[in-house]
Short mmCIF file of C-alpha atoms in Angstrom, two decimals:
data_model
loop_
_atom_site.label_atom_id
_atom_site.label_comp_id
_atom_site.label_asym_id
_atom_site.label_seq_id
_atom_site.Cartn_x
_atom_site.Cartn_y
_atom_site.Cartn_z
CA UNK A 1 0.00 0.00 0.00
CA UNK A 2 1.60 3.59 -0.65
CA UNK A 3 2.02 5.52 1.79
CA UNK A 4 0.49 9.26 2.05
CA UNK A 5 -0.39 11.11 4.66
CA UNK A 6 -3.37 13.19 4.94
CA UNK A 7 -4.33 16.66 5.79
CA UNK A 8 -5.35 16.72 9.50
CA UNK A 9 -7.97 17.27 12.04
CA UNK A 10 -10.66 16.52 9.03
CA UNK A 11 -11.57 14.01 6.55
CA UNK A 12 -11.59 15.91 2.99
CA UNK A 13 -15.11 17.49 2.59
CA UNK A 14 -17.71 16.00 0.33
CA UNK A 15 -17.07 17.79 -3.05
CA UNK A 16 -13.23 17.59 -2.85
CA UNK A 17 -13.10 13.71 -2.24
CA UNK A 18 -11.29 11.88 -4.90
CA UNK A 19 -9.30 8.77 -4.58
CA UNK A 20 -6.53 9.55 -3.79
CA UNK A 21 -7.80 10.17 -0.42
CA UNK A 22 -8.80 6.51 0.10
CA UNK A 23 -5.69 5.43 0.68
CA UNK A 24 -4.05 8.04 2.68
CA UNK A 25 -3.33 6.89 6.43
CA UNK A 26 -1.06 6.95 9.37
CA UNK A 27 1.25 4.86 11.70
CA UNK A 28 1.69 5.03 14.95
CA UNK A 29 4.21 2.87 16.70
CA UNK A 30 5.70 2.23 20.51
CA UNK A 31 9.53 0.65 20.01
CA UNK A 32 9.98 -0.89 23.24
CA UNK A 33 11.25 -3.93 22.19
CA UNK A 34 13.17 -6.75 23.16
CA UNK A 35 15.14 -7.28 20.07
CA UNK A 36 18.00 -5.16 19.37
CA UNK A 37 18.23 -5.71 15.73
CA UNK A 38 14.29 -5.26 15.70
CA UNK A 39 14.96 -1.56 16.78
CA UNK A 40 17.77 -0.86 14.26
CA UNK A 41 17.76 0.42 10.60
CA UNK A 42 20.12 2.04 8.47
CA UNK A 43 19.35 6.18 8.76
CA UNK A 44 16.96 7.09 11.58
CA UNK A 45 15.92 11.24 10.57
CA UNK A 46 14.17 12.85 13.21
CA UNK A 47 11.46 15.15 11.96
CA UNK A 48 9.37 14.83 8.91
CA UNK A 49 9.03 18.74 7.83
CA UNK A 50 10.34 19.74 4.64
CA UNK A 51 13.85 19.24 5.31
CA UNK A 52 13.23 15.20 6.66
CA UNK A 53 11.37 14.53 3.84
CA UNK A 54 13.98 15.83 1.32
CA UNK A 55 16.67 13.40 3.44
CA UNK A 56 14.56 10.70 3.02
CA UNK A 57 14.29 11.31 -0.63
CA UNK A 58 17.57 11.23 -1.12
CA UNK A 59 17.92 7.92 0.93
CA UNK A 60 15.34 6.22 -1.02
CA UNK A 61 16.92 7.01 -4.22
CA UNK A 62 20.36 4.87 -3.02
CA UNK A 63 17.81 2.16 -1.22
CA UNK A 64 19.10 3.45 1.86
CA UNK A 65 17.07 1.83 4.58
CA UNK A 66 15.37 4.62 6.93
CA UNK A 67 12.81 5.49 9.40
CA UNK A 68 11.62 8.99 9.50
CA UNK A 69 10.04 9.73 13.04
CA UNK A 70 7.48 12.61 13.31
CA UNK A 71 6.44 13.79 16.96
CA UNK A 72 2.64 15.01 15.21
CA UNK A 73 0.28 13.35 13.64
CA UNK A 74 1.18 14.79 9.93
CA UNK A 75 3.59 15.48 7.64
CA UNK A 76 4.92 18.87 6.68
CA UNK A 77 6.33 20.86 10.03
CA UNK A 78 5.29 24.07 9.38
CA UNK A 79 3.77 23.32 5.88
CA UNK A 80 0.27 22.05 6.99
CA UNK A 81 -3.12 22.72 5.93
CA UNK A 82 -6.19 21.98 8.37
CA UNK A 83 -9.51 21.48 7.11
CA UNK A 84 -12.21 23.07 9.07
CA UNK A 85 -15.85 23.47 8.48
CA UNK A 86 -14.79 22.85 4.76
CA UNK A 87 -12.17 25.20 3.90
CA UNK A 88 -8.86 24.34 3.37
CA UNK A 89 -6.53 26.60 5.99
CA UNK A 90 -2.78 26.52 5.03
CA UNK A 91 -1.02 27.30 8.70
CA UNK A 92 0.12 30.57 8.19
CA UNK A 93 0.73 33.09 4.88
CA UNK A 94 2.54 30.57 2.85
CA UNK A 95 3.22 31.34 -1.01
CA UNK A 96 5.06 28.76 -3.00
CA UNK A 97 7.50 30.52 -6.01
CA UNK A 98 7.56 28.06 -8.70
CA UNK A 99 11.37 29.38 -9.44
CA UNK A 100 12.54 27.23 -6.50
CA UNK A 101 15.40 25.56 -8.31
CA UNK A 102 15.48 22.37 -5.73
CA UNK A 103 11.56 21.97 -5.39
CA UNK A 104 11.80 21.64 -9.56
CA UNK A 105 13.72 18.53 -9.06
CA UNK A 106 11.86 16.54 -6.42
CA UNK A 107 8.28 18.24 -6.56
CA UNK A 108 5.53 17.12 -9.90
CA UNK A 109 3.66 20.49 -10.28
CA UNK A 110 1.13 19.36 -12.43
CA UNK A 111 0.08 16.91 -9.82
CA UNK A 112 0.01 19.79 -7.35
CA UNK A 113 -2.00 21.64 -9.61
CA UNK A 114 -0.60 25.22 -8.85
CA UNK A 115 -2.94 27.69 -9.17
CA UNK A 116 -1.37 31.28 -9.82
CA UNK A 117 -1.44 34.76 -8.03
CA UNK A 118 -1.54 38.21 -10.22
CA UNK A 119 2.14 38.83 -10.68
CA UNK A 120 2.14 42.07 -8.68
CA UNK A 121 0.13 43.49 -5.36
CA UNK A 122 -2.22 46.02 -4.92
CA UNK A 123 -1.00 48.32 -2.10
CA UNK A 124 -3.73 49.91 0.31
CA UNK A 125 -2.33 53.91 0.93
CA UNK A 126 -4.10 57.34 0.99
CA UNK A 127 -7.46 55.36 1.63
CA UNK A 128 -7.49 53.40 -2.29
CA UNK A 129 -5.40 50.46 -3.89
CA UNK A 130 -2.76 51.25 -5.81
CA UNK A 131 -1.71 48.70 -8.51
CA UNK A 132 1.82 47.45 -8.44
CA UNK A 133 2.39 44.98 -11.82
CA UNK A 134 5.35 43.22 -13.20
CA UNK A 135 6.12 44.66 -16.70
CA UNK A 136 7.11 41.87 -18.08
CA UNK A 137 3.68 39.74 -17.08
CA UNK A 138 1.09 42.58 -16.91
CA UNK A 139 2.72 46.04 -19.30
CA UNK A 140 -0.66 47.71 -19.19
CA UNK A 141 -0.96 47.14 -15.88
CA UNK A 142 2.62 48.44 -15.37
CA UNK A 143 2.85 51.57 -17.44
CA UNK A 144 -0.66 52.71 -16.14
CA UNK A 145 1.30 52.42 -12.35
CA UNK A 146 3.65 54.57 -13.22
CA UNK A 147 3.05 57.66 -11.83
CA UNK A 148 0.82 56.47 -8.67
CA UNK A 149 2.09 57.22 -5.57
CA UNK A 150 3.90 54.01 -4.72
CA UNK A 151 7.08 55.08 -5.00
CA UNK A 152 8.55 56.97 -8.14
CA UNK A 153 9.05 56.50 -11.71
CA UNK A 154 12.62 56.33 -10.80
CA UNK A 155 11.91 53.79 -8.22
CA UNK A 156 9.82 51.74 -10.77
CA UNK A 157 13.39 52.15 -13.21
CA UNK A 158 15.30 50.88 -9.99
CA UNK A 159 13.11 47.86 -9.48
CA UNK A 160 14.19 47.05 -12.98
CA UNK A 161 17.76 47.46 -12.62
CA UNK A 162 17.84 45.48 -9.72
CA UNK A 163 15.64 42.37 -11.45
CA UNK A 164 19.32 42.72 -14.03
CA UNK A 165 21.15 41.94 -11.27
CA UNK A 166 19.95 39.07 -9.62
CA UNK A 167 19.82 36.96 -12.92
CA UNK A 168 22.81 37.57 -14.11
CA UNK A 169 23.91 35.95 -10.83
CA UNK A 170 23.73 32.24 -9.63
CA UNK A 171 21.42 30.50 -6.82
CA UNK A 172 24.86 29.65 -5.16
CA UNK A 173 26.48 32.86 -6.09
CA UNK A 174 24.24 34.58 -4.28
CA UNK A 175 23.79 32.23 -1.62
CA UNK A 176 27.59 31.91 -0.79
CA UNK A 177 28.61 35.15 -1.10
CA UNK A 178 30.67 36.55 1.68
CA UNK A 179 29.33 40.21 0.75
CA UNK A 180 25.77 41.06 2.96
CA UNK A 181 24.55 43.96 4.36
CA UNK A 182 20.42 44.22 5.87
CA UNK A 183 17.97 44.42 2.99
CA UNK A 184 16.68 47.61 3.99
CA UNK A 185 20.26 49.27 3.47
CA UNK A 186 20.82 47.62 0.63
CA UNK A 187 17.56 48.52 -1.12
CA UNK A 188 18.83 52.59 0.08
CA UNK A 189 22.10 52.09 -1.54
CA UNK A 190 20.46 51.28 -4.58
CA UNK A 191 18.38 54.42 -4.49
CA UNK A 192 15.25 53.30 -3.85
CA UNK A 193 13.08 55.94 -2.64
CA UNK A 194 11.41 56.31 1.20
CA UNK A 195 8.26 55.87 -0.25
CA UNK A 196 8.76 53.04 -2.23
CA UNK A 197 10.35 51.10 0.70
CA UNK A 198 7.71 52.14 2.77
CA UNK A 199 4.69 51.69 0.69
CA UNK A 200 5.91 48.49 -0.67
CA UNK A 201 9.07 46.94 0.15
CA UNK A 202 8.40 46.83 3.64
CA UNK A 203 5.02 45.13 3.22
CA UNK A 204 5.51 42.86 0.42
CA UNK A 205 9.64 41.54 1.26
CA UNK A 206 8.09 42.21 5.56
CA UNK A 207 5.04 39.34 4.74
CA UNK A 208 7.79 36.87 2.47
CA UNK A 209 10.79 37.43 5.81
CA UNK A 210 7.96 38.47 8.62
CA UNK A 211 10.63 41.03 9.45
CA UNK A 212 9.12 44.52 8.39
CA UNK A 213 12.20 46.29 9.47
CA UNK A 214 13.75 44.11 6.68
CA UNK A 215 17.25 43.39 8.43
CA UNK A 216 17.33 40.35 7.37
CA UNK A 217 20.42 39.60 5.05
CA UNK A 218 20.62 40.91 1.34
CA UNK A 219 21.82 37.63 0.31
CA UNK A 220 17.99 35.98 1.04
CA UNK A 221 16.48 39.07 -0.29
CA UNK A 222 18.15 38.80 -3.92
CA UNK A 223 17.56 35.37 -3.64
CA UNK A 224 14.16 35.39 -3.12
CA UNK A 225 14.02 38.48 -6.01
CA UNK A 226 15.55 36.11 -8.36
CA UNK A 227 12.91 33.19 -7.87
CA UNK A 228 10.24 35.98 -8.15
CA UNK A 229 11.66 37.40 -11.29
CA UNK A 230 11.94 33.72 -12.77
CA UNK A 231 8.95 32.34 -11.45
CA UNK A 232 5.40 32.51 -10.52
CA UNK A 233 3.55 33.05 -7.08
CA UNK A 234 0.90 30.12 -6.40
CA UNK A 235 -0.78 27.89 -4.06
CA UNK A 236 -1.70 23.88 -4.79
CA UNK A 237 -5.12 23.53 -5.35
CA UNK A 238 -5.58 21.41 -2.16
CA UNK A 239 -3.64 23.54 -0.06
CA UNK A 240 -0.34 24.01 1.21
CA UNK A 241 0.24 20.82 2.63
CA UNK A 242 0.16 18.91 -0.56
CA UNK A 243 3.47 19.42 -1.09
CA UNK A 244 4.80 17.36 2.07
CA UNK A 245 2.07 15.20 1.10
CA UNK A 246 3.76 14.39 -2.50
CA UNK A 247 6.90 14.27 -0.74
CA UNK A 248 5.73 11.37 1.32
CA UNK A 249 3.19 9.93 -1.08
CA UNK A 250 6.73 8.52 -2.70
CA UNK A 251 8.90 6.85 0.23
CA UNK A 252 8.67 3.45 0.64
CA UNK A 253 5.36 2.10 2.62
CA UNK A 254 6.11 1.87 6.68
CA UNK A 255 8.87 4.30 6.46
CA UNK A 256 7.36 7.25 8.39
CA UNK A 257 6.38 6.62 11.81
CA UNK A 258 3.77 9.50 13.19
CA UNK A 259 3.30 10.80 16.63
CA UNK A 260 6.59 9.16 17.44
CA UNK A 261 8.41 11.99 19.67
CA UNK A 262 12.26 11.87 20.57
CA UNK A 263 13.63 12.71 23.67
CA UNK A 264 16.67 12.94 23.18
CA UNK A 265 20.03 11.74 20.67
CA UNK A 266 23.01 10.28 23.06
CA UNK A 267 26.50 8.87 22.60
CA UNK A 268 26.32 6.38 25.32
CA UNK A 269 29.86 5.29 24.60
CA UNK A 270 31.78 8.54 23.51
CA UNK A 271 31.47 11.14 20.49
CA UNK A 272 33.51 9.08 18.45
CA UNK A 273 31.73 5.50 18.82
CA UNK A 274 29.68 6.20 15.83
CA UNK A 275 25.80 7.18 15.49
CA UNK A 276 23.91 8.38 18.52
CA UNK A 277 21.18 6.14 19.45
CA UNK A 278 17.45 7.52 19.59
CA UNK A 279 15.75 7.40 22.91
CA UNK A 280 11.97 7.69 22.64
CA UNK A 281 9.70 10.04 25.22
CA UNK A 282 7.77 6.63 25.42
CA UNK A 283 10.83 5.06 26.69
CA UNK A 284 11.74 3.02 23.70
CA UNK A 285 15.38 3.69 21.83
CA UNK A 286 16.58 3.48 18.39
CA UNK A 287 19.55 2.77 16.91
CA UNK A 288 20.84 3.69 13.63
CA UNK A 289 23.97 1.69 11.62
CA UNK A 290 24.74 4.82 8.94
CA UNK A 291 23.69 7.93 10.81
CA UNK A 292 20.90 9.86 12.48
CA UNK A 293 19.70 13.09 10.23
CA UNK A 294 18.07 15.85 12.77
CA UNK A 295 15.27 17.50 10.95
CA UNK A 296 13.86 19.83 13.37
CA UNK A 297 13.15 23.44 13.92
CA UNK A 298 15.96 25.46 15.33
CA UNK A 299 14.78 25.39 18.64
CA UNK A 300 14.47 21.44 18.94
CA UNK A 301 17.62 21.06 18.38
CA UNK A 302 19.45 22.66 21.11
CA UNK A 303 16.86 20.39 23.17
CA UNK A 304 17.80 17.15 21.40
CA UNK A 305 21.23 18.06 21.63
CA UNK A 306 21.41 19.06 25.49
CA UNK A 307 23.69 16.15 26.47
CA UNK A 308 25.83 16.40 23.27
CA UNK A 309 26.99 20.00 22.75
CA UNK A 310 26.78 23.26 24.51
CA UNK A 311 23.24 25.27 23.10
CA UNK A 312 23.86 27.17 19.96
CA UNK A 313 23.73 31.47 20.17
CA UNK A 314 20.84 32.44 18.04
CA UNK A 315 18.78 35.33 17.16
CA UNK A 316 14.85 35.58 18.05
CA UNK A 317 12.87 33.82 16.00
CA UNK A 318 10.29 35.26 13.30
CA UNK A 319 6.74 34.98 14.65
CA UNK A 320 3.46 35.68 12.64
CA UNK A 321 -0.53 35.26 13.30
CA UNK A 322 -2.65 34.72 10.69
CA UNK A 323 -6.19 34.69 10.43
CA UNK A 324 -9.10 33.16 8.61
CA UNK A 325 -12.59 34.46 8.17
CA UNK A 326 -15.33 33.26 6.46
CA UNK A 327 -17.43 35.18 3.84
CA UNK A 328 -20.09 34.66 1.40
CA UNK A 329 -19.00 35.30 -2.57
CA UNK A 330 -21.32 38.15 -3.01
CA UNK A 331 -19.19 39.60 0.31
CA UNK A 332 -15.55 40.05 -1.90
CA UNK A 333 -14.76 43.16 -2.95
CA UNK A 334 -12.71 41.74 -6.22
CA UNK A 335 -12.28 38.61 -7.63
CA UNK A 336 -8.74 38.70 -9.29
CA UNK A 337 -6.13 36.32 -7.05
CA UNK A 338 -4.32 39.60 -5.85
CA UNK A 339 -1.81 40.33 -2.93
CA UNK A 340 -2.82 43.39 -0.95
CA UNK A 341 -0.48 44.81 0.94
CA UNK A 342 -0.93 47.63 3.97
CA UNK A 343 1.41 50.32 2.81
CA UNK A 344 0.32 53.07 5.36
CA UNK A 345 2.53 52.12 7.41
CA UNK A 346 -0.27 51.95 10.41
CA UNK A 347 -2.70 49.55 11.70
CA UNK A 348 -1.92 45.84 12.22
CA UNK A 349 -2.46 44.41 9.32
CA UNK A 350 0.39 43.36 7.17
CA UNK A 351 -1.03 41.46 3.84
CA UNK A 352 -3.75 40.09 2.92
CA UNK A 353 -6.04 37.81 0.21
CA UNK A 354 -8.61 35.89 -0.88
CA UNK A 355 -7.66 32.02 -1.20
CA UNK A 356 -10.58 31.28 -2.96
CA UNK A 357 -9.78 34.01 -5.55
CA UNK A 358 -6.39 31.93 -6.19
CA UNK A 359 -8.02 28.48 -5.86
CA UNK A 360 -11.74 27.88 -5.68
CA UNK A 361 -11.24 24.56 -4.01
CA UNK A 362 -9.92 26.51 -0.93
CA UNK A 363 -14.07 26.37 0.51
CA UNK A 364 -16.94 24.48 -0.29
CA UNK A 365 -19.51 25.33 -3.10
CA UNK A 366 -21.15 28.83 -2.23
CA UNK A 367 -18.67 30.24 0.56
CA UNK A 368 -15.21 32.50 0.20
CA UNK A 369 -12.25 32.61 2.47
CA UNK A 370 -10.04 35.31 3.90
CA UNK A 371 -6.62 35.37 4.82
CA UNK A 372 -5.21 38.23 6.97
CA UNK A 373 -1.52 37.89 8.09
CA UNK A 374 0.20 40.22 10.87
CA UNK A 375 3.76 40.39 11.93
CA UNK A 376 4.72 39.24 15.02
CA UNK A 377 3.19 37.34 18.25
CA UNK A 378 0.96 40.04 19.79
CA UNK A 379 1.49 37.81 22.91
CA UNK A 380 -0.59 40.49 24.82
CA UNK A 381 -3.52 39.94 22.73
CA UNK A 382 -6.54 37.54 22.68
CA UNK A 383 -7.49 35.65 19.39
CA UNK A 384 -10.80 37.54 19.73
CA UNK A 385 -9.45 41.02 20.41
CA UNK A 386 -7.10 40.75 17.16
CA UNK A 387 -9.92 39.33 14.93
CA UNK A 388 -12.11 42.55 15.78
CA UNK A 389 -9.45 44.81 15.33
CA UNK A 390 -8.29 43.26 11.97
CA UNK A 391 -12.14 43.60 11.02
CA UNK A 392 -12.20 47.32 11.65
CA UNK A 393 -8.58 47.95 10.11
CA UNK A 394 -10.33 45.90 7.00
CA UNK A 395 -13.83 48.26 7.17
CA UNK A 396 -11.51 50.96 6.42
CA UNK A 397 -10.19 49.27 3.22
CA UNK A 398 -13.27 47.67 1.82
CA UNK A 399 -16.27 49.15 3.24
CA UNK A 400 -18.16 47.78 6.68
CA UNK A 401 -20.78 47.28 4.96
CA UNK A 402 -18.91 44.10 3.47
CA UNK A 403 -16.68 43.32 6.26
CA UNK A 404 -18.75 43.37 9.05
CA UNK A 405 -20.57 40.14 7.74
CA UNK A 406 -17.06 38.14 7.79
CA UNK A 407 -16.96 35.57 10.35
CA UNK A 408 -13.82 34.54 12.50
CA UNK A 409 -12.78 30.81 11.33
CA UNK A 410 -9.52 30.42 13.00
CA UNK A 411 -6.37 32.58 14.08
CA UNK A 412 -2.93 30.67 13.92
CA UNK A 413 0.10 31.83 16.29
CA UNK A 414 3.46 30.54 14.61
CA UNK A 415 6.25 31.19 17.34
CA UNK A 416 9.01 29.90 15.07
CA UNK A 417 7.59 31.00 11.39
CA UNK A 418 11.09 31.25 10.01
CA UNK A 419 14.57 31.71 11.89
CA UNK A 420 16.50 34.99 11.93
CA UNK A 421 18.67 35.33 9.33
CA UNK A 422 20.26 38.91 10.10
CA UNK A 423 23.74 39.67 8.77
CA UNK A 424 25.61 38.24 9.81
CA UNK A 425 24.73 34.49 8.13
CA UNK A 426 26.12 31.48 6.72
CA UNK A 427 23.59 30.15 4.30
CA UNK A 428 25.39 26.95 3.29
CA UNK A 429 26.58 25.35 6.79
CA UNK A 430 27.98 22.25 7.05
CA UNK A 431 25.36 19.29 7.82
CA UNK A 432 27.86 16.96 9.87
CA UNK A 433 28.01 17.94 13.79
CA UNK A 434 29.04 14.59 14.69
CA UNK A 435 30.16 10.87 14.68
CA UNK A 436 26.93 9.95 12.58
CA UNK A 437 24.97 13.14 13.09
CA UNK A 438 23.77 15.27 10.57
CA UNK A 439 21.68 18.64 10.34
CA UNK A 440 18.94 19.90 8.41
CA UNK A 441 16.16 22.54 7.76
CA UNK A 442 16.05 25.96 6.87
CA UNK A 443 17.90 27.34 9.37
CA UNK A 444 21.26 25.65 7.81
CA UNK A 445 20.59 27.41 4.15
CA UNK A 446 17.86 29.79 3.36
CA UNK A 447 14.58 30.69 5.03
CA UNK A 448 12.48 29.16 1.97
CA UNK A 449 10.78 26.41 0.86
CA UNK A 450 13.55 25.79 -1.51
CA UNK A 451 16.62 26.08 1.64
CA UNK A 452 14.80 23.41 3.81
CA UNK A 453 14.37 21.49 0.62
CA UNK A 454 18.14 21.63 -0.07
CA UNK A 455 19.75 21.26 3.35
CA UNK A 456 17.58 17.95 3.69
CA UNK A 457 19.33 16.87 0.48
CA UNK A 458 22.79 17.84 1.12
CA UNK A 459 22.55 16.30 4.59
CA UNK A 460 21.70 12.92 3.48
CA UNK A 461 24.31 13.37 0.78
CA UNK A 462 26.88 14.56 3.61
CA UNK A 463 26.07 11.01 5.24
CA UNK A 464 26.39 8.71 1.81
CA UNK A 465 29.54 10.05 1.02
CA UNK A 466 30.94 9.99 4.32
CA UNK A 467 29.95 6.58 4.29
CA UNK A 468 31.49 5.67 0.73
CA UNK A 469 28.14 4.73 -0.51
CA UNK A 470 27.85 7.65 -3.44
#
């Protein structure tokens, strides 16, 4: 049976069933077994996000036998969609940039049928939307923006230049290069206008980094301007967590073992005996021949490692909310599958859209959904308290008349949305920590899809050819 994992907390509804939802299940499993060799396999990767999935990949490919433990009941770490009431909710503001040059090799995008965003934003300043269009996609759209007040025609000339640049310039050119100064002062030295970084930089590059002071390094910000220029903005048609799901659909059956959490990784005989062994919160341990591949958020791993290494220095994480409402069709102010983006430089708010403007399947037959995404935790603040406020900041934009019948779905907190990558970084660290030990996930590369992606890859690949079987 293949194995595939579903989207959680709901069974697909009614008019989105199709077969391929049959077969999708879970596996649960308690190792506390007698056997030794029972509890052994070749690669044990801890953490089936993005970056464990890409590991596992990579394993499969060389036959590599593995076990990929997840501590939730799902695939996809951060990249998860819920269905509730219906609607499809992807766990945050999550945009997937065909461009990605590692998703192109492992991820089938027809399968994922990608449905596409307006290549551009509509910015919300001086109480109307202003249009903001890539030339190259949308000209009218483009020349007729030229002289609104998002920035200047010289800005507009700028953008431009700066497109030039990033593609005459490798993915690992720009990745690797020992040159990086905050995005926000490189986007001055450039040229670029207050207005334009306030209007729109902030908001747009602020919603893709969730760091609206944009001080996070140059390096992500050209490449991220690169895959923009080269690619297109979508969503999957079944949500966001469709492309874990692929990911997963394709390892070998019994090789991902759900709500399975790890306590901790030890060297019970010294650094340099070879792999840590696994030991299970229920109790049960797990030893691996080749290596153990660590595929966990930032902040896990310190945990894991506590009895390994000393805890690693690292900057506060990135932390977003975002929030779903309900709405009927008749109740959206547009209908094209724009961006909007808050460029007053007030309120709350950060972006916004319309999933089902992007992909109808987002909701069931007759209903719309919202998407509202704000910058930080707002700790101090209750889920209701920020869906009112969001709802006024909104009646300002589109009318209360057509707000005020939206109805609060579900707010998500993300702590850890994406580590800090201020200057100074090192975007391509080295996966191997230890006798046997290998890390992965955006934190060690990029802040993208594509980085966690990548460092999965490269980590398993650290491990083959440490092991003289590439």
């Amino acid at each position: 049976m293949p194995l595939a994992i579903s989207l959680p907390n709901s069974s697909p509804p009614p008019h989105l069933f199709t077969r391929r939802h049959a077969n999708l299940r879970y596996r649960r499993v308690s190792v506390a077994r007698s056997s030794t060799q029972e509890n052994q396999t070749g690669v044990i990767i801890v953490g089936a996000g993005l970056a464990g999935l890409a590991a596992a990949t990579r394993l499969a490919s060389q036959r590599i036998p593995f076990l990929l433990l997840e501590a939730s009941d799902g695939v996809g770490g951060r990249v998860r969609t819920d269905i509730v009431d219906g609607f499809f909710l992807d766990r945050g503001f999550q945009i997937f940039i065909t461009a990605y040059p590692e998703a192109k090799k492992l991820l089938d995008y027809e399968a994922l049928d990608l449905q596409r965003f307006y290549a551009g934003a509509k910015v919300f300043y001086g109480g109307e939307f202003h249009t903001v269009a890539d030339p190259l996609r949308h000209l009218l759209d483009s020349v007729a923006s030229l002289t609104n007040p998002i920035g200047s025609v010289v800005d507009k000339g700028l953008i431009a230049l700066t497109r030039a640049r990033v593609l005459i310039k490798s993915d690992e050119e720009i990745l690797t290069s020992a040159e990086e100064v905050p995005t926000i002062d490189l986007l001055r030295g450039i040229g670029f206008s207050d207005e334009i970084l306030d209007r729109f930089f902030r908001p747009f590059f602020g919603g893709i980094f969730f760091d609206r002071d944009l001080e996070t390094t140059s390096k992500l910000f050209d490449f991220i301007f690169r895959c923009l220029a080269l690619g297109e903005n979508t969503l999957p048609s079944m949500g966001i967590g469709e492309i874990p799901n692929q990911l997963a659909a394709k390892l070998p059956a019994d090789s991902i073992l759900m709500n399975t959490r790890v306590a901790s990784l030890e060297y019970p005989n010294g650094s340099d005996s070879g792999p840590p062994i696994v030991r299970l919160q229920d109790g049960g341990v797990l030893n691996a021949e080749l290596g153990v591949v660590l595929a966990v958020e930032q902040p896990q791993v310190d945990k894991l490692l506590s009895g390994i290494r000393e805890p690693v220095i690292t900057k506060p994480a990135r932390s977003t909310v975002c929030i779903y409402f309900t709405a009927q069709p008749d109740q959206i102010p547009v209908q094209d599958p724009v961006l909007f983006l808050n460029g007053t430089n007030t309120g709350i708010i950060n972006n916004m859209f319309f999933p089902t403007n992007v992909a109808r399947t987002y909701a069931p037959p007759g209903k719309a959904l919202v998407s509202v995404s704000l910058i930080g935790s707002f700790e101090d603040r209750s889920d209701d308290d920020l869906a009112a406020e969001v709802l006024r900041e909104l009646s300002g934009w589109f009318g209360e008349s057509l707000v005020t019948s939206w109805r609060h779905l579900r707010t998500y907190r993300i702590q850890f949305a994406q580590p800090n990558q201020c200057p100074p970084t090192e975007l391509v660290k080295n996966p191997r920590v230890g006798s046997g030990l290998y890390l992965c996930g955006d934190y060690m590369t990029s802040a993208t899809f594509d980085g966690a992606l990548f460092s999965g890859r490269r980590a398993a690949e650290a491990l083959l050819l440490e092991k003289g079987l590439v």
